[in-house]
Amino acid sequence: MRQTPSGGAGNGAAADPGLMSIGAVLNVLREEFPEVTISKIRFLESEGLIEPQRTPSGYRKFSAGDVERLGQVLRMQRDHYLPLKVIREHLEAVERGDALPLPVLSRQGDGDVPEPVPEAPTAARIGRSRLLTAAGVDERTLAEWESYGLLTPVEDGVYDAEAVTVAGLLTELGRFGIEPRHLRAMKAAADREAGLVDQVVAPLKRHRNPQTRAHAEARTKELVALTVKLHAALVRTALGVRLP
């Protein structure tokens, strides 16, 4: 078990005044990871990536080391597309003092013979029960989100890992009285934006050259980042809001 800076493992003892609440951690992380949510942080804790201390009343308290570790995990997900199991094993090896290179997942077409990574799917997935736990909602709420198309399983009882982020944002919006039925227009707009991006990269995806197909993935991510920024800027402009 990882040790906190005070030498304990977060057993409910009085929290060090230098520790941070989950809300403060969220504000720090959002400087680099604007899409991170409280639900995402809780999910990473449930997966054993971090072990924050707990106050006697059960509130999480994070050390600077916890925040740094969260940043590492999010960076490896974002920049290297590594599944959480691989990230956890890598970080544990580093903590033991093993000098290991960052794992690399081979992709079909990147080399002559891709090396398989055990239990590493082509895209991260999360089961329904874990999604409910990470989002902190019940079956009725999840079913309502699904009824409006805001969350859709990729197969029976299995969701894309991005569903954790979506669920967290839906929960936060709900605190402002914004219900799933209010978000149908936003979902429709997102589908149209996705269709536009797919239309642009489709010729690259169909290309016979593996390098060109690999370029399609990079181009897709670039276009997604641009459309998200444009959408946010248009909303701010419409509301006359300027962010610091």
mmCIF file of C-alpha atoms in Angstrom:
data_model
loop_
_atom_site.group_PDB
_atom_site.id
_atom_site.type_symbol
_atom_site.label_atom_id
_atom_site.label_comp_id
_atom_site.label_asym_id
_atom_site.label_seq_id
_atom_site.Cartn_x
_atom_site.Cartn_y
_atom_site.Cartn_z
ATOM 1 C CA MET A 1 0.000 0.000 0.000
ATOM 2 C CA ARG A 2 1.365 3.416 -0.856
ATOM 3 C CA GLN A 3 2.270 5.637 2.068
ATOM 4 C CA THR A 4 1.127 9.193 2.541
ATOM 5 C CA PRO A 5 3.702 11.915 3.293
ATOM 6 C CA SER A 6 2.937 11.580 7.026
ATOM 7 C CA GLY A 7 3.720 7.847 6.869
ATOM 8 C CA GLY A 8 0.127 6.674 7.242
ATOM 9 C CA ALA A 9 -2.137 5.100 4.719
ATOM 10 C CA GLY A 10 -5.180 7.259 5.209
ATOM 11 C CA ASN A 11 -6.921 5.420 8.041
ATOM 12 C CA GLY A 12 -9.135 8.260 9.196
ATOM 13 C CA ALA A 13 -6.630 10.053 11.410
ATOM 14 C CA ALA A 14 -6.702 13.836 11.637
ATOM 15 C CA ALA A 15 -5.786 15.240 8.270
ATOM 16 C CA ASP A 16 -2.570 17.207 7.745
ATOM 17 C CA PRO A 17 -3.418 20.896 7.153
ATOM 18 C CA GLY A 18 -1.339 20.730 3.959
ATOM 19 C CA LEU A 19 -3.687 18.191 2.398
ATOM 20 C CA MET A 20 -6.251 19.182 -0.231
ATOM 21 C CA SER A 21 -9.962 18.501 -0.662
ATOM 22 C CA ILE A 22 -11.180 16.767 -3.799
ATOM 23 C CA GLY A 23 -12.576 20.087 -5.039
ATOM 24 C CA ALA A 24 -9.191 21.781 -4.665
ATOM 25 C CA VAL A 25 -7.513 18.872 -6.469
ATOM 26 C CA LEU A 26 -10.029 19.233 -9.296
ATOM 27 C CA ASN A 27 -9.161 22.923 -9.701
ATOM 28 C CA VAL A 28 -5.439 22.127 -9.866
ATOM 29 C CA LEU A 29 -5.843 19.313 -12.404
ATOM 30 C CA ARG A 30 -8.182 21.273 -14.660
ATOM 31 C CA GLU A 31 -5.354 23.646 -15.569
ATOM 32 C CA GLU A 32 -3.894 20.804 -17.647
ATOM 33 C CA PHE A 33 -6.893 18.468 -17.914
ATOM 34 C CA PRO A 34 -10.001 20.654 -18.425
ATOM 35 C CA GLU A 35 -12.280 17.633 -18.912
ATOM 36 C CA VAL A 36 -11.453 15.926 -15.603
ATOM 37 C CA THR A 37 -14.325 15.592 -13.124
ATOM 38 C CA ILE A 38 -14.790 14.586 -9.497
ATOM 39 C CA SER A 39 -16.356 11.339 -10.729
ATOM 40 C CA LYS A 40 -13.201 10.610 -12.727
ATOM 41 C CA ILE A 41 -11.007 11.143 -9.651
ATOM 42 C CA ARG A 42 -13.245 8.848 -7.592
ATOM 43 C CA PHE A 43 -13.120 6.236 -10.350
ATOM 44 C CA LEU A 44 -9.295 6.311 -10.413
ATOM 45 C CA GLU A 45 -9.341 5.831 -6.638
ATOM 46 C CA SER A 46 -11.710 2.848 -6.997
ATOM 47 C CA GLU A 47 -9.256 1.360 -9.508
ATOM 48 C CA GLY A 48 -6.412 1.607 -6.985
ATOM 49 C CA LEU A 49 -4.464 4.342 -8.763
ATOM 50 C CA ILE A 50 -4.499 6.636 -5.709
ATOM 51 C CA GLU A 51 -5.170 6.189 -1.992
ATOM 52 C CA PRO A 52 -6.100 9.552 -0.452
ATOM 53 C CA GLN A 53 -6.351 9.895 3.283
ATOM 54 C CA ARG A 54 -9.774 10.082 4.939
ATOM 55 C CA THR A 55 -10.916 12.361 7.717
ATOM 56 C CA PRO A 56 -12.881 10.835 10.625
ATOM 57 C CA SER A 57 -16.069 11.959 8.852
ATOM 58 C CA GLY A 58 -15.001 10.189 5.633
ATOM 59 C CA TYR A 59 -13.900 13.123 3.477
ATOM 60 C CA ARG A 60 -11.022 12.525 1.080
ATOM 61 C CA LYS A 61 -7.813 14.482 1.658
ATOM 62 C CA PHE A 62 -5.112 14.466 -1.024
ATOM 63 C CA SER A 63 -1.395 15.017 -0.596
ATOM 64 C CA ALA A 64 0.845 16.726 -3.139
ATOM 65 C CA GLY A 65 2.058 13.238 -4.067
ATOM 66 C CA ASP A 66 -1.519 12.126 -4.757
ATOM 67 C CA VAL A 67 -2.072 15.102 -7.047
ATOM 68 C CA GLU A 68 1.197 14.448 -8.872
ATOM 69 C CA ARG A 69 0.257 10.775 -9.313
ATOM 70 C CA LEU A 70 -3.186 11.740 -10.671
ATOM 71 C CA GLY A 71 -1.467 13.979 -13.192
ATOM 72 C CA GLN A 72 0.783 11.100 -14.254
ATOM 73 C CA VAL A 73 -2.179 8.766 -14.719
ATOM 74 C CA LEU A 74 -4.199 11.292 -16.719
ATOM 75 C CA ARG A 75 -1.154 12.138 -18.841
ATOM 76 C CA MET A 76 -0.504 8.493 -19.686
ATOM 77 C CA GLN A 77 -4.142 8.030 -20.609
ATOM 78 C CA ARG A 78 -4.215 11.143 -22.755
ATOM 79 C CA ASP A 79 -0.819 10.928 -24.446
ATOM 80 C CA HIS A 80 -0.210 7.178 -24.647
ATOM 81 C CA TYR A 81 -3.734 5.667 -24.554
ATOM 82 C CA LEU A 82 -2.681 3.121 -21.933
ATOM 83 C CA PRO A 83 -5.331 1.098 -20.059
ATOM 84 C CA LEU A 84 -5.480 1.637 -16.297
ATOM 85 C CA LYS A 85 -4.153 -1.853 -15.529
ATOM 86 C CA VAL A 86 -0.961 -1.138 -17.472
ATOM 87 C CA ILE A 87 -0.620 2.328 -15.897
ATOM 88 C CA ARG A 88 -1.036 0.916 -12.385
ATOM 89 C CA GLU A 89 1.550 -1.814 -12.949
ATOM 90 C CA HIS A 90 4.007 0.698 -14.416
ATOM 91 C CA LEU A 91 3.658 3.134 -11.498
ATOM 92 C CA GLU A 92 3.986 0.336 -8.949
ATOM 93 C CA ALA A 93 7.180 -0.818 -10.663
ATOM 94 C CA VAL A 94 8.575 2.734 -10.578
ATOM 95 C CA GLU A 95 7.765 2.998 -6.855
ATOM 96 C CA ARG A 96 9.701 -0.216 -6.261
ATOM 97 C CA GLY A 97 12.697 1.435 -7.875
ATOM 98 C CA ASP A 98 12.582 -0.494 -11.140
ATOM 99 C CA ALA A 99 13.876 1.627 -14.023
ATOM 100 C CA LEU A 100 11.304 0.718 -16.631
ATOM 101 C CA PRO A 101 10.499 2.523 -19.889
ATOM 102 C CA LEU A 102 6.939 3.711 -20.365
ATOM 103 C CA PRO A 103 4.885 0.853 -21.868
ATOM 104 C CA VAL A 104 3.909 1.232 -25.499
ATOM 105 C CA LEU A 105 0.866 -0.462 -26.979
ATOM 106 C CA SER A 106 1.577 -1.686 -30.498
ATOM 107 C CA ARG A 107 -1.067 -0.859 -33.050
ATOM 108 C CA GLN A 108 -1.763 -2.900 -36.163
ATOM 109 C CA GLY A 109 0.196 -1.437 -39.069
ATOM 110 C CA ASP A 110 2.788 0.422 -36.935
ATOM 111 C CA GLY A 111 5.304 -2.388 -37.303
ATOM 112 C CA ASP A 112 5.861 -5.712 -38.956
ATOM 113 C CA VAL A 113 4.761 -7.839 -36.002
ATOM 114 C CA PRO A 114 2.773 -6.072 -33.268
ATOM 115 C CA GLU A 115 3.459 -7.438 -29.800
ATOM 116 C CA PRO A 116 0.229 -8.253 -27.935
ATOM 117 C CA VAL A 117 -0.361 -6.665 -24.564
ATOM 118 C CA PRO A 118 -2.349 -9.029 -22.290
ATOM 119 C CA GLU A 119 -5.831 -7.807 -21.469
ATOM 120 C CA ALA A 120 -5.272 -4.553 -23.344
ATOM 121 C CA PRO A 121 -8.321 -3.922 -25.555
ATOM 122 C CA THR A 122 -8.202 -1.599 -28.535
ATOM 123 C CA ALA A 123 -10.292 0.887 -26.552
ATOM 124 C CA ALA A 124 -10.837 1.279 -22.816
ATOM 125 C CA ARG A 125 -14.115 -0.160 -21.551
ATOM 126 C CA ILE A 126 -16.018 -0.017 -18.271
ATOM 127 C CA GLY A 127 -18.793 -2.253 -16.986
ATOM 128 C CA ARG A 128 -22.207 -0.961 -15.947
ATOM 129 C CA SER A 129 -21.713 -1.570 -12.218
ATOM 130 C CA ARG A 130 -18.391 0.260 -12.193
ATOM 131 C CA LEU A 131 -19.867 3.145 -14.148
ATOM 132 C CA LEU A 132 -22.654 3.445 -11.568
ATOM 133 C CA THR A 133 -20.083 3.453 -8.763
ATOM 134 C CA ALA A 134 -17.791 5.979 -10.447
ATOM 135 C CA ALA A 135 -20.669 8.319 -11.282
ATOM 136 C CA GLY A 136 -22.317 7.886 -7.882
ATOM 137 C CA VAL A 137 -25.789 7.396 -9.411
ATOM 138 C CA ASP A 138 -28.453 4.706 -9.377
ATOM 139 C CA GLU A 139 -29.889 2.547 -12.141
ATOM 140 C CA ARG A 140 -32.867 4.881 -12.644
ATOM 141 C CA THR A 141 -30.621 7.878 -13.358
ATOM 142 C CA LEU A 142 -28.420 5.919 -15.745
ATOM 143 C CA ALA A 143 -31.478 4.568 -17.552
ATOM 144 C CA GLU A 144 -32.800 8.122 -17.931
ATOM 145 C CA TRP A 145 -29.506 9.281 -19.445
ATOM 146 C CA GLU A 146 -29.640 6.359 -21.851
ATOM 147 C CA SER A 147 -33.231 7.130 -22.822
ATOM 148 C CA TYR A 148 -32.104 10.545 -24.089
ATOM 149 C CA GLY A 149 -29.086 9.099 -25.877
ATOM 150 C CA LEU A 150 -26.602 10.855 -23.592
ATOM 151 C CA LEU A 151 -24.937 7.545 -22.736
ATOM 152 C CA THR A 152 -24.984 4.475 -24.940
ATOM 153 C CA PRO A 153 -23.344 1.106 -24.193
ATOM 154 C CA VAL A 154 -20.964 -0.188 -26.844
ATOM 155 C CA GLU A 155 -22.317 -3.644 -26.065
ATOM 156 C CA ASP A 156 -24.586 -5.184 -23.455
ATOM 157 C CA GLY A 157 -23.601 -3.740 -20.065
ATOM 158 C CA VAL A 158 -20.298 -2.316 -21.320
ATOM 159 C CA TYR A 159 -19.454 1.330 -21.996
ATOM 160 C CA ASP A 160 -16.607 3.325 -23.437
ATOM 161 C CA ALA A 161 -14.406 4.657 -20.625
ATOM 162 C CA GLU A 162 -15.312 8.205 -21.696
ATOM 163 C CA ALA A 163 -18.747 7.445 -20.225
ATOM 164 C CA VAL A 164 -17.254 8.199 -16.803
ATOM 165 C CA THR A 165 -16.479 11.759 -17.902
ATOM 166 C CA VAL A 166 -19.922 12.173 -19.495
ATOM 167 C CA ALA A 167 -21.649 10.862 -16.379
ATOM 168 C CA GLY A 168 -19.682 13.222 -14.162
ATOM 169 C CA LEU A 169 -20.579 16.230 -16.290
ATOM 170 C CA LEU A 170 -24.250 15.227 -16.407
ATOM 171 C CA THR A 171 -24.245 14.961 -12.618
ATOM 172 C CA GLU A 172 -22.654 18.390 -12.212
ATOM 173 C CA LEU A 173 -25.108 19.988 -14.634
ATOM 174 C CA GLY A 174 -27.950 18.343 -12.729
ATOM 175 C CA ARG A 175 -26.962 20.282 -9.643
ATOM 176 C CA PHE A 176 -27.886 23.432 -11.558
ATOM 177 C CA GLY A 177 -31.278 22.059 -12.477
ATOM 178 C CA ILE A 178 -30.272 21.072 -16.013
ATOM 179 C CA GLU A 179 -32.033 17.779 -16.695
ATOM 180 C CA PRO A 180 -31.287 15.169 -19.372
ATOM 181 C CA ARG A 181 -34.262 16.322 -21.464
ATOM 182 C CA HIS A 182 -32.670 19.771 -21.659
ATOM 183 C CA LEU A 183 -29.541 18.301 -23.219
ATOM 184 C CA ARG A 184 -31.072 16.660 -26.288
ATOM 185 C CA ALA A 185 -30.084 19.617 -28.474
ATOM 186 C CA MET A 186 -26.510 19.438 -27.178
ATOM 187 C CA LYS A 187 -26.347 15.710 -27.954
ATOM 188 C CA ALA A 188 -27.717 16.324 -31.455
ATOM 189 C CA ALA A 189 -25.127 19.058 -32.026
ATOM 190 C CA ALA A 190 -22.335 16.733 -30.835
ATOM 191 C CA ASP A 191 -23.522 14.035 -33.245
ATOM 192 C CA ARG A 192 -23.460 16.526 -36.122
ATOM 193 C CA GLU A 193 -19.955 17.668 -35.181
ATOM 194 C CA ALA A 194 -18.800 14.049 -35.000
ATOM 195 C CA GLY A 195 -20.304 13.416 -38.425
ATOM 196 C CA LEU A 196 -18.427 16.381 -39.858
ATOM 197 C CA VAL A 197 -15.108 15.206 -38.412
ATOM 198 C CA ASP A 198 -15.709 11.664 -39.659
ATOM 199 C CA GLN A 199 -16.500 13.004 -43.124
ATOM 200 C CA VAL A 200 -13.142 14.805 -43.227
ATOM 201 C CA VAL A 201 -11.034 11.835 -42.070
ATOM 202 C CA ALA A 202 -12.969 9.059 -43.845
ATOM 203 C CA PRO A 203 -10.723 9.088 -46.958
ATOM 204 C CA LEU A 204 -7.655 8.673 -44.719
ATOM 205 C CA LYS A 205 -9.242 5.772 -42.819
ATOM 206 C CA ARG A 206 -9.951 3.916 -46.072
ATOM 207 C CA HIS A 207 -6.441 4.393 -47.455
ATOM 208 C CA ARG A 208 -4.412 1.262 -48.180
ATOM 209 C CA ASN A 209 -1.223 2.735 -46.693
ATOM 210 C CA PRO A 210 -1.011 1.850 -42.935
ATOM 211 C CA GLN A 211 0.850 5.085 -42.166
ATOM 212 C CA THR A 212 -1.931 7.097 -43.780
ATOM 213 C CA ARG A 213 -4.546 5.224 -41.739
ATOM 214 C CA ALA A 214 -2.545 5.935 -38.592
ATOM 215 C CA HIS A 215 -2.483 9.594 -39.572
ATOM 216 C CA ALA A 216 -6.288 9.527 -39.645
ATOM 217 C CA GLU A 217 -6.361 8.898 -35.889
ATOM 218 C CA ALA A 218 -4.084 11.857 -35.200
ATOM 219 C CA ARG A 219 -6.103 14.061 -37.529
ATOM 220 C CA THR A 220 -9.324 12.995 -35.787
ATOM 221 C CA LYS A 221 -7.971 13.982 -32.373
ATOM 222 C CA GLU A 222 -6.777 17.308 -33.729
ATOM 223 C CA LEU A 223 -10.175 18.070 -35.249
ATOM 224 C CA VAL A 224 -11.996 17.002 -32.077
ATOM 225 C CA ALA A 225 -9.853 19.377 -30.004
ATOM 226 C CA LEU A 226 -10.584 22.228 -32.412
ATOM 227 C CA THR A 227 -14.342 21.600 -32.512
ATOM 228 C CA VAL A 228 -14.517 21.423 -28.709
ATOM 229 C CA LYS A 229 -12.658 24.736 -28.405
ATOM 230 C CA LEU A 230 -14.871 26.341 -31.045
ATOM 231 C CA HIS A 231 -18.035 25.092 -29.328
ATOM 232 C CA ALA A 232 -16.879 26.493 -25.978
ATOM 233 C CA ALA A 233 -15.929 29.827 -27.555
ATOM 234 C CA LEU A 234 -19.307 30.114 -29.296
ATOM 235 C CA VAL A 235 -21.173 29.435 -26.059
ATOM 236 C CA ARG A 236 -19.086 32.011 -24.210
ATOM 237 C CA THR A 237 -19.678 34.539 -26.974
ATOM 238 C CA ALA A 238 -23.429 33.912 -26.970
ATOM 239 C CA LEU A 239 -23.553 34.470 -23.202
ATOM 240 C CA GLY A 240 -21.109 37.360 -23.170
ATOM 241 C CA VAL A 241 -18.881 35.478 -20.727
ATOM 242 C CA ARG A 242 -15.121 35.959 -20.599
ATOM 243 C CA LEU A 243 -13.088 33.412 -18.671
ATOM 244 C CA PRO A 244 -9.833 34.394 -16.931
#
